[in-house]
Coordinates of C-alpha atoms in Angstrom, one line a residue:
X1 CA -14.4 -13.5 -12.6
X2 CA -11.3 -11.5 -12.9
X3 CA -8.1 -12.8 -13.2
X4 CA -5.4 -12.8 -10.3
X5 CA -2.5 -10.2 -9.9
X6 CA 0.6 -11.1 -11.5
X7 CA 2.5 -12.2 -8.2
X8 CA -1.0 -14.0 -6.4
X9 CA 0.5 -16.6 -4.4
X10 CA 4.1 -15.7 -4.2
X11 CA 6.0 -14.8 -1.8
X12 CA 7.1 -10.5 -1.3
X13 CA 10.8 -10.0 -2.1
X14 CA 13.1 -7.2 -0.6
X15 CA 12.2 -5.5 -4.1
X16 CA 8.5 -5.6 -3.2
X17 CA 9.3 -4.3 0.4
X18 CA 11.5 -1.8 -1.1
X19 CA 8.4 -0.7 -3.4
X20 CA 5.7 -0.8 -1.0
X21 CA 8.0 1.8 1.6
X22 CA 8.5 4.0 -0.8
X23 CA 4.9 4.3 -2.5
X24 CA 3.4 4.2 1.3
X25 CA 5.5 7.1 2.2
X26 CA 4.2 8.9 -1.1
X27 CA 0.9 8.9 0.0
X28 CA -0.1 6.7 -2.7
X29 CA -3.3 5.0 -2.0
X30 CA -3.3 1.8 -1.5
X31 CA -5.2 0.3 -4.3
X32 CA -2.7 2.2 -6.9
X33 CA 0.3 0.5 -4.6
X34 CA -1.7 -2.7 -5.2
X35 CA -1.4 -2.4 -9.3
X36 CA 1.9 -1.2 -9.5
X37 CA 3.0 -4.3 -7.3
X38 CA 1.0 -6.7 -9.1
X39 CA -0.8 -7.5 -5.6
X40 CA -4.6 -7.0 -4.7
X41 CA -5.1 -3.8 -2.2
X42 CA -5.8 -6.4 0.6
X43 CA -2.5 -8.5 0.4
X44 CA -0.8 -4.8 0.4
X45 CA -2.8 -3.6 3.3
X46 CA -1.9 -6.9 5.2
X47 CA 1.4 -7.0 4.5
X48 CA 2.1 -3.4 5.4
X49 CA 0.7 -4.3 8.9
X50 CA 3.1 -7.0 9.3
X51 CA 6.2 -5.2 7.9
X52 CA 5.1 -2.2 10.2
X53 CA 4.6 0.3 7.4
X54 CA 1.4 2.9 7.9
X55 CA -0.3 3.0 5.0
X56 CA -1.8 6.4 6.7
X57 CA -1.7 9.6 4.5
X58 CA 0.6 12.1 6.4
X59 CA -0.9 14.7 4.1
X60 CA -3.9 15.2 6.2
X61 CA -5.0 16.6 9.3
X62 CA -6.8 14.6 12.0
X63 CA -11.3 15.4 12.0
X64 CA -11.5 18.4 14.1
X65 CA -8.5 19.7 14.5
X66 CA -9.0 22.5 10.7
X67 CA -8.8 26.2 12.3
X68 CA -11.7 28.2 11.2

């Protein structure tokens, strides 16, 4: 068993907020967010859905819609 992310069980901060924003809106994926945090990828995905923050890369283009 592996161990637990360095802030498991505590609460976010403004800091963490602050962090998660900015990475998000780098298109960082969400499991490098998640290390860099000290958080697992799920505790960042669900806090990001409570915080409102899309965790979406803005990079890409939607199925269908390449020109050929």
């Amino acid at each position: 068993m592996s161990k637990p992310p360095r802030n498991h069980g505590k609460t976010w901060t403004s800091s963490d907020n602050k962090a998660l924003k900015q990475l998000a809106s780098q298109n960082t994926p969400t499991r490098v967010i998640g290390l860099k945090i000290g958080r697992t990828a799920d505790a960042v995905q669900s806090h990001a859905s409570e915080i409102g923050v899309s965790l979406k890369p803005t990079n890409q283009s939607p199925y269908g819609t390449k020109k050929k």
